C-alpha atoms as a printed R data frame, in Angstrom:
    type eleno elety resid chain resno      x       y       z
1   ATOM     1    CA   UNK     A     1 81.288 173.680 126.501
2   ATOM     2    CA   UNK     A     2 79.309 172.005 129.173
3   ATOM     3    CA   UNK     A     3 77.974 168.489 128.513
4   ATOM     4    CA   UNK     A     4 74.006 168.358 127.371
5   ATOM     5    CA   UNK     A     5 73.276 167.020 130.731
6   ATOM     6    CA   UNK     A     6 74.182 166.588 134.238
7   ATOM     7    CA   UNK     A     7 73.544 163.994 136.930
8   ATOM     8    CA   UNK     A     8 73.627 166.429 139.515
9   ATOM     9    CA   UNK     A     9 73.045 163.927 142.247
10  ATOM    10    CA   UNK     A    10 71.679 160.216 142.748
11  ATOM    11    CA   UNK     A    11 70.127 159.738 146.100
12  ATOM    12    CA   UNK     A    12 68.607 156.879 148.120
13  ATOM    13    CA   UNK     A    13 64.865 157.259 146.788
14  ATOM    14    CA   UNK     A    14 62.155 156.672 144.302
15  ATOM    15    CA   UNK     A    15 61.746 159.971 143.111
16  ATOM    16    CA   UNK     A    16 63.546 161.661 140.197
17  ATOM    17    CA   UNK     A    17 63.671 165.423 138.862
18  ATOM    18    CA   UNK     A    18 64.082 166.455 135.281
19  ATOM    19    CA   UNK     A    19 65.075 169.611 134.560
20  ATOM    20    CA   UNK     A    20 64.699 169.579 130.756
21  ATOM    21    CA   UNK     A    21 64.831 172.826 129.491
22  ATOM    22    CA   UNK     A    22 66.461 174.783 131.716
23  ATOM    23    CA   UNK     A    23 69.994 174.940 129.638
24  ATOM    24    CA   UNK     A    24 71.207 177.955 127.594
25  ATOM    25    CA   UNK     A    25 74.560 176.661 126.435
26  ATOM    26    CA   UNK     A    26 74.538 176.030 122.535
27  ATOM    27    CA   UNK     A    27 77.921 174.643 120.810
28  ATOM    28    CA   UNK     A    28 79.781 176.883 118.863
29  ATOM    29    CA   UNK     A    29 79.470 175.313 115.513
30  ATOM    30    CA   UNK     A    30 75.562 175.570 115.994
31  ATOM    31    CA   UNK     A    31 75.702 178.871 117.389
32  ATOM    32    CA   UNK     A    32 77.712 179.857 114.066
33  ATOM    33    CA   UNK     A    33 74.571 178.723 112.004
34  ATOM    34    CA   UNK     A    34 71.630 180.856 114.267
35  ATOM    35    CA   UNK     A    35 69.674 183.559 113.925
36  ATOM    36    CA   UNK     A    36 67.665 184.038 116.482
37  ATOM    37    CA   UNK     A    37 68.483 185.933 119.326
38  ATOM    38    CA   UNK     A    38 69.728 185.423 122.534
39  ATOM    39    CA   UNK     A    39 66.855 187.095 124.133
40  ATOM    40    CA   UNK     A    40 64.256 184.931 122.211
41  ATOM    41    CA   UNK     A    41 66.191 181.990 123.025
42  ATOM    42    CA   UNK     A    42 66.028 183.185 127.108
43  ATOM    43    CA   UNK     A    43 62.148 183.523 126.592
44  ATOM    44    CA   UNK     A    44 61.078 180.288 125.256
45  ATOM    45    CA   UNK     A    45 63.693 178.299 127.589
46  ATOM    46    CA   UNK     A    46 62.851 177.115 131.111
47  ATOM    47    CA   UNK     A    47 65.261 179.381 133.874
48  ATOM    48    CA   UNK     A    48 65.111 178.303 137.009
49  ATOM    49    CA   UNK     A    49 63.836 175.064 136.812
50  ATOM    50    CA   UNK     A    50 67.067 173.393 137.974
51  ATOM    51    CA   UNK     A    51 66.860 175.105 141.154
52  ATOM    52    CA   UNK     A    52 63.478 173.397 141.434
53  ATOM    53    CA   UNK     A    53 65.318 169.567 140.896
54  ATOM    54    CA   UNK     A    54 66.727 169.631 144.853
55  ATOM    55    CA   UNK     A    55 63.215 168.335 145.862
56  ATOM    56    CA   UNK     A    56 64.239 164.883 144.511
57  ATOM    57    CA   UNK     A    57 67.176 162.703 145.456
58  ATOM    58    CA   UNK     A    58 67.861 161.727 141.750
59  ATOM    59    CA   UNK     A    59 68.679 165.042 139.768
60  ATOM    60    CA   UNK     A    60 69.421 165.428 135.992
61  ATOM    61    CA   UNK     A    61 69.741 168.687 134.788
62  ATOM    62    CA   UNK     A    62 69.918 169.800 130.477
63  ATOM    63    CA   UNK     A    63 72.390 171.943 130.419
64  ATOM    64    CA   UNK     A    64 72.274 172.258 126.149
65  ATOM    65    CA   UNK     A    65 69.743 174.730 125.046
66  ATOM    66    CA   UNK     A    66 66.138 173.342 123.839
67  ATOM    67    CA   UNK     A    67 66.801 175.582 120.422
68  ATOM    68    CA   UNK     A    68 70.200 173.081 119.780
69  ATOM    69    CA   UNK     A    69 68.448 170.067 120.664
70  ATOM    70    CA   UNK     A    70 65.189 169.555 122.398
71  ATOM    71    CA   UNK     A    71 65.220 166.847 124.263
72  ATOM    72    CA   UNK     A    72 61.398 166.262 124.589
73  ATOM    73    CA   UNK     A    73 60.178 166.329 121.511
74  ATOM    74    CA   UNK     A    74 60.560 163.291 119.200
75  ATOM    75    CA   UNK     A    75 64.216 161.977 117.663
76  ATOM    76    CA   UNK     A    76 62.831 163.809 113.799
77  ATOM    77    CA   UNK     A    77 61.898 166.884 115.587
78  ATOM    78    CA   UNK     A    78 64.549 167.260 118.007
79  ATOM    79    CA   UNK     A    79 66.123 170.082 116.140
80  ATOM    80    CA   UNK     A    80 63.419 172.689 114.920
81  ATOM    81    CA   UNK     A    81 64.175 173.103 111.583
82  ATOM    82    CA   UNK     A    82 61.043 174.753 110.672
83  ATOM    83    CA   UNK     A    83 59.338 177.698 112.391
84  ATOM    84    CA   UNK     A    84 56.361 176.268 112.795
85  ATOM    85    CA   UNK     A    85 58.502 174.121 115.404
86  ATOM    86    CA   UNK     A    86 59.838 177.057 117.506
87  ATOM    87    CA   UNK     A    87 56.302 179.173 117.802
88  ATOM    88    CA   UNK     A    88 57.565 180.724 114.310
89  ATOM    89    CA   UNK     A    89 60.436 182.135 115.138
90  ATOM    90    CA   UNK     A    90 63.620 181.974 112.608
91  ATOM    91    CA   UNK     A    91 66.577 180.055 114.247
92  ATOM    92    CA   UNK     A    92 68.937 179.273 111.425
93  ATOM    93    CA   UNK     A    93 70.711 181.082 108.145
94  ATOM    94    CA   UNK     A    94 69.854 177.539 106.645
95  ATOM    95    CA   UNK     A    95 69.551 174.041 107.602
96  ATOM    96    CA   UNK     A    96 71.947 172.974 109.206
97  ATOM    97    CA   UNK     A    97 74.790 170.643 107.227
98  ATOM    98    CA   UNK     A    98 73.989 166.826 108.088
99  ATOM    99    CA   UNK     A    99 77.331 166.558 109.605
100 ATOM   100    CA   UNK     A   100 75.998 169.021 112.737
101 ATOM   101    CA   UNK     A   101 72.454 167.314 113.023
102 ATOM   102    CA   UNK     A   102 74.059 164.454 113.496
103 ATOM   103    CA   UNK     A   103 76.538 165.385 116.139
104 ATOM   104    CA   UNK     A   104 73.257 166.518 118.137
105 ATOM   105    CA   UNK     A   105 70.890 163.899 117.729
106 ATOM   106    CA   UNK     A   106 74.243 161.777 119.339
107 ATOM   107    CA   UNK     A   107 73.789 163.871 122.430
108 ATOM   108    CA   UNK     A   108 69.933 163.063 122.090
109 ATOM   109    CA   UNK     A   109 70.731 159.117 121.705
110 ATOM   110    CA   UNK     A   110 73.107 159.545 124.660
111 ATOM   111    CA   UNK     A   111 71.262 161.424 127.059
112 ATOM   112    CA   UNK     A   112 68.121 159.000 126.965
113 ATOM   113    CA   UNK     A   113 70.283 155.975 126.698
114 ATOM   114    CA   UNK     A   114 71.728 157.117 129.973
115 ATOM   115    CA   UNK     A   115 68.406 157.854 131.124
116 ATOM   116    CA   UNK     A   116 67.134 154.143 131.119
117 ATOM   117    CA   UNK     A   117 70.217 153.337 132.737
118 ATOM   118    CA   UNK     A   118 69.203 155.303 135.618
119 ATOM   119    CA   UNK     A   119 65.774 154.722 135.672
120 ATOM   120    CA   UNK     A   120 66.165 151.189 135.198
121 ATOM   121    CA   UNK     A   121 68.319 151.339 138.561
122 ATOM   122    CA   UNK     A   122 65.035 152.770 140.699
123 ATOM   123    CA   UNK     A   123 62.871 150.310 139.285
124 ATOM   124    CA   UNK     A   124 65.654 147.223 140.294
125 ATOM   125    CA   UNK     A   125 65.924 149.201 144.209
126 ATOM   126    CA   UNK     A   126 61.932 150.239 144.242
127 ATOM   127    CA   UNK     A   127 60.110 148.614 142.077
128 ATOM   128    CA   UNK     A   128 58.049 151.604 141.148
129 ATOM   129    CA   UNK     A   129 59.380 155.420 140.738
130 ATOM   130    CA   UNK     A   130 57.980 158.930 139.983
131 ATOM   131    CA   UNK     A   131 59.857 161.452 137.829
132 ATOM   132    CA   UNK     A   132 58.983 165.006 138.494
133 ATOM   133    CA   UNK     A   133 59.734 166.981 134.880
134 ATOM   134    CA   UNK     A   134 59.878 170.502 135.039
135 ATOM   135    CA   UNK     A   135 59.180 172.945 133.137
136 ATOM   136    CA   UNK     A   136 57.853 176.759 133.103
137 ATOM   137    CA   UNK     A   137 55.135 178.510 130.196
138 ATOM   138    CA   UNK     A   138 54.620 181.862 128.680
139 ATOM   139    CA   UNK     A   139 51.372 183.937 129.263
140 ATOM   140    CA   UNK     A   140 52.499 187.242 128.154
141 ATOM   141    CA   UNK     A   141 53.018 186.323 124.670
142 ATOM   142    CA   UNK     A   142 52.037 189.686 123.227
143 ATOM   143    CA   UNK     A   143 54.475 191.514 124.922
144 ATOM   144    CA   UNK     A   144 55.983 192.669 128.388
145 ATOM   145    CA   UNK     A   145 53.098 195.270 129.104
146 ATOM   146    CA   UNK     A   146 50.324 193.510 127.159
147 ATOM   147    CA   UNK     A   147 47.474 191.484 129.304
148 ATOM   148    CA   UNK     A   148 48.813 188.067 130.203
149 ATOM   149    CA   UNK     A   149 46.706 185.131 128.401
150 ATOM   150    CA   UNK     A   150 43.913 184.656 130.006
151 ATOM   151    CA   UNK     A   151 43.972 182.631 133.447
152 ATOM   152    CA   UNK     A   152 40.541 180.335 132.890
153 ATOM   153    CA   UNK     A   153 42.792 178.925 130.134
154 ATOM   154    CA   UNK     A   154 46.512 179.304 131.969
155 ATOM   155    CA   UNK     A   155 46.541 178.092 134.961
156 ATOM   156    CA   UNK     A   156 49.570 178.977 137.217
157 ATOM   157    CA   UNK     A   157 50.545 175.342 137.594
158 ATOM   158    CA   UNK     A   158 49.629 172.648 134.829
159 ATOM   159    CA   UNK     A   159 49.616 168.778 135.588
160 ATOM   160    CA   UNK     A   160 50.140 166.928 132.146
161 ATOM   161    CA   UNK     A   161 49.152 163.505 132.703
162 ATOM   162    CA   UNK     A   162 47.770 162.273 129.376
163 ATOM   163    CA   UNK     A   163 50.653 160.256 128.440
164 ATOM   164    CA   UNK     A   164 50.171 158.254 131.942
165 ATOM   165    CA   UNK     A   165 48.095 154.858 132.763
166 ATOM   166    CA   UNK     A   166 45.593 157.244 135.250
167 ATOM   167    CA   UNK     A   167 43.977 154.460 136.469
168 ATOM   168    CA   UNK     A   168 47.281 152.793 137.354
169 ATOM   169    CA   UNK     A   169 48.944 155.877 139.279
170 ATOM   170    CA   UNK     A   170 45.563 157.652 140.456
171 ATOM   171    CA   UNK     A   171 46.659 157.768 143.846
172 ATOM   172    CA   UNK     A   172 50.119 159.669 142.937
173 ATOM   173    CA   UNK     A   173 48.173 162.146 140.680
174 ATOM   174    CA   UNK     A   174 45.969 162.447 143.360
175 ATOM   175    CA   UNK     A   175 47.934 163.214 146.154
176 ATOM   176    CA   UNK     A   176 50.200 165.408 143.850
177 ATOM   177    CA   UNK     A   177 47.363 167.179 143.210
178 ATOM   178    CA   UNK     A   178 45.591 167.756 146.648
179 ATOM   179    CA   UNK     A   179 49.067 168.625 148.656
180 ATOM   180    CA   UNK     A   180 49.868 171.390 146.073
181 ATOM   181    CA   UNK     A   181 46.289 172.808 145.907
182 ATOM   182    CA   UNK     A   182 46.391 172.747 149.632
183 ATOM   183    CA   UNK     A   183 49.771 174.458 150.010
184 ATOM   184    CA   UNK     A   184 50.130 177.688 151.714
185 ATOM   185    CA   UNK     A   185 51.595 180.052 148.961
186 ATOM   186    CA   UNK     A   186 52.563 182.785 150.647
187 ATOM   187    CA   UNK     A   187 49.694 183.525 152.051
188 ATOM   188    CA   UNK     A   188 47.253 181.871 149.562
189 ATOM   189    CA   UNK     A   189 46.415 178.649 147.384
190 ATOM   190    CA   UNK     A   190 47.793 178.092 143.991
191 ATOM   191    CA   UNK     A   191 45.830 177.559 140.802
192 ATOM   192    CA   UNK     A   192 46.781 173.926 139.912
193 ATOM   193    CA   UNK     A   193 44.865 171.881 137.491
194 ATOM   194    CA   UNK     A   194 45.573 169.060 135.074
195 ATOM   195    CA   UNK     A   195 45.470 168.576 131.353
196 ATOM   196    CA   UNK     A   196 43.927 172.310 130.918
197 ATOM   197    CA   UNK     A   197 47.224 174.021 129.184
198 ATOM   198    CA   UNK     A   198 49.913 170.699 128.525
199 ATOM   199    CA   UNK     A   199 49.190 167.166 128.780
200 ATOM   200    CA   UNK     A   200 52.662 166.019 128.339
201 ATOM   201    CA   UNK     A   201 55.394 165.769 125.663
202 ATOM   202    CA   UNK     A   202 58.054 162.821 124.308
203 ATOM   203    CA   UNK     A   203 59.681 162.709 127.671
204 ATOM   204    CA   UNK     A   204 57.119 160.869 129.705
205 ATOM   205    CA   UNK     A   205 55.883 159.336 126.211
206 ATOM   206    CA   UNK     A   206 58.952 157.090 126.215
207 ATOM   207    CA   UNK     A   207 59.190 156.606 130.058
208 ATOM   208    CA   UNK     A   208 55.532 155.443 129.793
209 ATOM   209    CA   UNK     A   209 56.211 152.955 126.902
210 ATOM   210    CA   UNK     A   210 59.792 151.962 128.543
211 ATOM   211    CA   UNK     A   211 58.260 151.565 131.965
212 ATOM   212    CA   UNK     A   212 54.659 150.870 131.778
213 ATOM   213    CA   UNK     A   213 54.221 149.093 135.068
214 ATOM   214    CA   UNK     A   214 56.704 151.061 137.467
215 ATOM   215    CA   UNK     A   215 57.470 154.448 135.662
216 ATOM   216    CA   UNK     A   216 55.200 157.763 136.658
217 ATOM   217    CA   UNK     A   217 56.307 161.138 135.007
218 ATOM   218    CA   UNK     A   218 54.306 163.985 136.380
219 ATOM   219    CA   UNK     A   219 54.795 166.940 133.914
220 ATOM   220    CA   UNK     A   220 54.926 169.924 135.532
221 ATOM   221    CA   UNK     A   221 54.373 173.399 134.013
222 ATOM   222    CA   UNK     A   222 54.795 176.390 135.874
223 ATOM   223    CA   UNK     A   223 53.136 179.656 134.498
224 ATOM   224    CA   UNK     A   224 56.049 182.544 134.535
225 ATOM   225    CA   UNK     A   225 54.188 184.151 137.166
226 ATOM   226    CA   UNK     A   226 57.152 184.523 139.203
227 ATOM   227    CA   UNK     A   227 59.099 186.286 136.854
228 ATOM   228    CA   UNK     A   228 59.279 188.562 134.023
229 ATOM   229    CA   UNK     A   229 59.003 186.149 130.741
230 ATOM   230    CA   UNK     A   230 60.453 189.273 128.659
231 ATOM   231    CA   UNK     A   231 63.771 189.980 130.374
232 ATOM   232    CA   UNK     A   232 64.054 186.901 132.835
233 ATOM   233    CA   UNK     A   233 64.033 188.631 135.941
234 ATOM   234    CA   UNK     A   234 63.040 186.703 139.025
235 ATOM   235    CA   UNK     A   235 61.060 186.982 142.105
236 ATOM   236    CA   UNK     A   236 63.202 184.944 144.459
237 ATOM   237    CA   UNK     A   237 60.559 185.164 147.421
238 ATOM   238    CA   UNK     A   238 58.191 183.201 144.597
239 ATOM   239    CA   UNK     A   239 61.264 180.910 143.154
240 ATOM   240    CA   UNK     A   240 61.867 179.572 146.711
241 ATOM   241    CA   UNK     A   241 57.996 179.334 147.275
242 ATOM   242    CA   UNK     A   242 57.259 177.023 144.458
243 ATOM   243    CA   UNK     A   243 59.914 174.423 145.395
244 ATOM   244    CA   UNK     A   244 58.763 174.560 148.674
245 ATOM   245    CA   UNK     A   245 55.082 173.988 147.688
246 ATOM   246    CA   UNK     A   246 56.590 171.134 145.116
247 ATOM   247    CA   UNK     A   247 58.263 169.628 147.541
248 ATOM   248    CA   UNK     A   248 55.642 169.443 149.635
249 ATOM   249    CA   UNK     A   249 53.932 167.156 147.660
250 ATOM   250    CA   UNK     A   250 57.094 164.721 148.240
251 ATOM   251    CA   UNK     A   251 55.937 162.873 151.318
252 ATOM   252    CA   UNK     A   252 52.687 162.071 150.133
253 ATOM   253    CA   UNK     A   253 53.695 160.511 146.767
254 ATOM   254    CA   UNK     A   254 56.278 158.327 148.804
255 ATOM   255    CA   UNK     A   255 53.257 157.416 150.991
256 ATOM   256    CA   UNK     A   256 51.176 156.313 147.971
257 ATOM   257    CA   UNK     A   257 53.875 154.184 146.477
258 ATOM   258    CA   UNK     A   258 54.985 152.388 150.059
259 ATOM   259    CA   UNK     A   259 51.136 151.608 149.990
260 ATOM   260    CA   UNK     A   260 51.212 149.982 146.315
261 ATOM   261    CA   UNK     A   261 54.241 147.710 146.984
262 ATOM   262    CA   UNK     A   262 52.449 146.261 149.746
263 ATOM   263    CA   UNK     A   263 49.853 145.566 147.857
264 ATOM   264    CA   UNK     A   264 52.100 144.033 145.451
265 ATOM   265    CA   UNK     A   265 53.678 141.999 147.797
């Protein structure tokens, strides 16, 4: 069994990337205990997104799936033990014995333990630090040849910045925002808008309380517009795209925080 997570690689600079849910693996004993199919598990999971991680030189990668542990939802609802907590689908014969829920919430304590440890390391070398936490969303909810959700509402990429000081990191959001919208996407401009579908979950909840002056997670949700959400199959022309229009965005956000620690200092 792989570990939960992975520190794929720690580079030189201030910016992280979080793949969260983009694991499939489950551990046997909690596979044992499931009901829910593989194929449900596939849809509601975030492929891909790990390829997404190489625009960052700090990469951490979930390699456990979201429907063993999810790692960005609060400690008590880390395992969905109700539907209502997995968009009403069944997972489990029964709840799970204590003895398994606690094995996984260790992996949950670990894995954001570890997490400080790193992030506490870009705030000592940089004094301030953006996380980039990926993730991809659903719009063809009612099945593969149903209309997708409608677009006004679903836009193809969400900014969730609720859980952020705005004021504080406007001119990150900002330039995030502006280099993205002004990327050429193969041949045309992405839909990118913020706080319309997600406004961010746990994950940058705790990096916002643990970090208040030098953390900055931008949540990032992808619309499954470059893929089929039903059977997972890809576009790879689109895949490659979207990192290149997210990394894109990568110079200007290292521009905006050179400019704050000078004004800091």
């Amino acid at each position: 069994m792989n570990p939960c997570w992975v520190l794929e690689r720690v580079g030189n600079g201030a910016i992280a990337a979080v793949a969260l849910h983009d694991g499939h693996d489950v551990r046997q004993e909690v596979a044992d205990l499931m009901v829910i199919s593989e194929a449900d598990r596939w849809r509601e999971e975030d492929p891909f997104t790990a390829a997404w991680t190489t625009i960052a030189d700090t990469q951490i990668v979930v390699k456990r799936s979201r429907f063993e542990l999810d790692l960005n939802r609060p400690r008590e609802k880390a395992v969905y033990i109700d539907p209502r907590d997995a968009w009403g689908l069944e997972v489990w014969q029964s709840v799970p014995p204590a003895e398994i829920l606690t094995r996984s919430l260790a992996e949950y304590d670990t894995f954001y333990a570890n997490l400080e440890r790193i992030f506490r390391d870009l705030e000592r070398r940089h004094g301030r630090f953006v996380v980039f936490e990926l993730h991809t969303y659903n719009h063809r909810r009612l099945g593969r040849d149903a209309e997708p959700a409608d677009p006004r509402y679903n836009p193809e990429i969400n900014l969730g910045t609720a859980t952020l000081d705005r004021d504080r990191w406007h001119s990150v959001i900002e330039s995030f925002l502006s280099d993205l919208r002004n990327f050429d996407f193969l041949g045309r401009q992405l839909d990118v808008r913020e706080n319309v579908k997600f406004y961010g979950g746990h994950f940058p909840t705790w990096v916002h309380q643990k970090f208040p002056d030098s953390g900055c997670v931008l949540s990032i949700e992808v619309k499954k517009f470059f893929m089929d959400e039903w059977t997972n199959e890809v576009d790879l022309e689109q895949l490659e795209a979207i990192r290149h229009a997210l990394q894109s965005t990568v110079p200007g956000i290292l521009k905006q925080l050179a400019v704050e620690t000078r004004r800091k200092y």
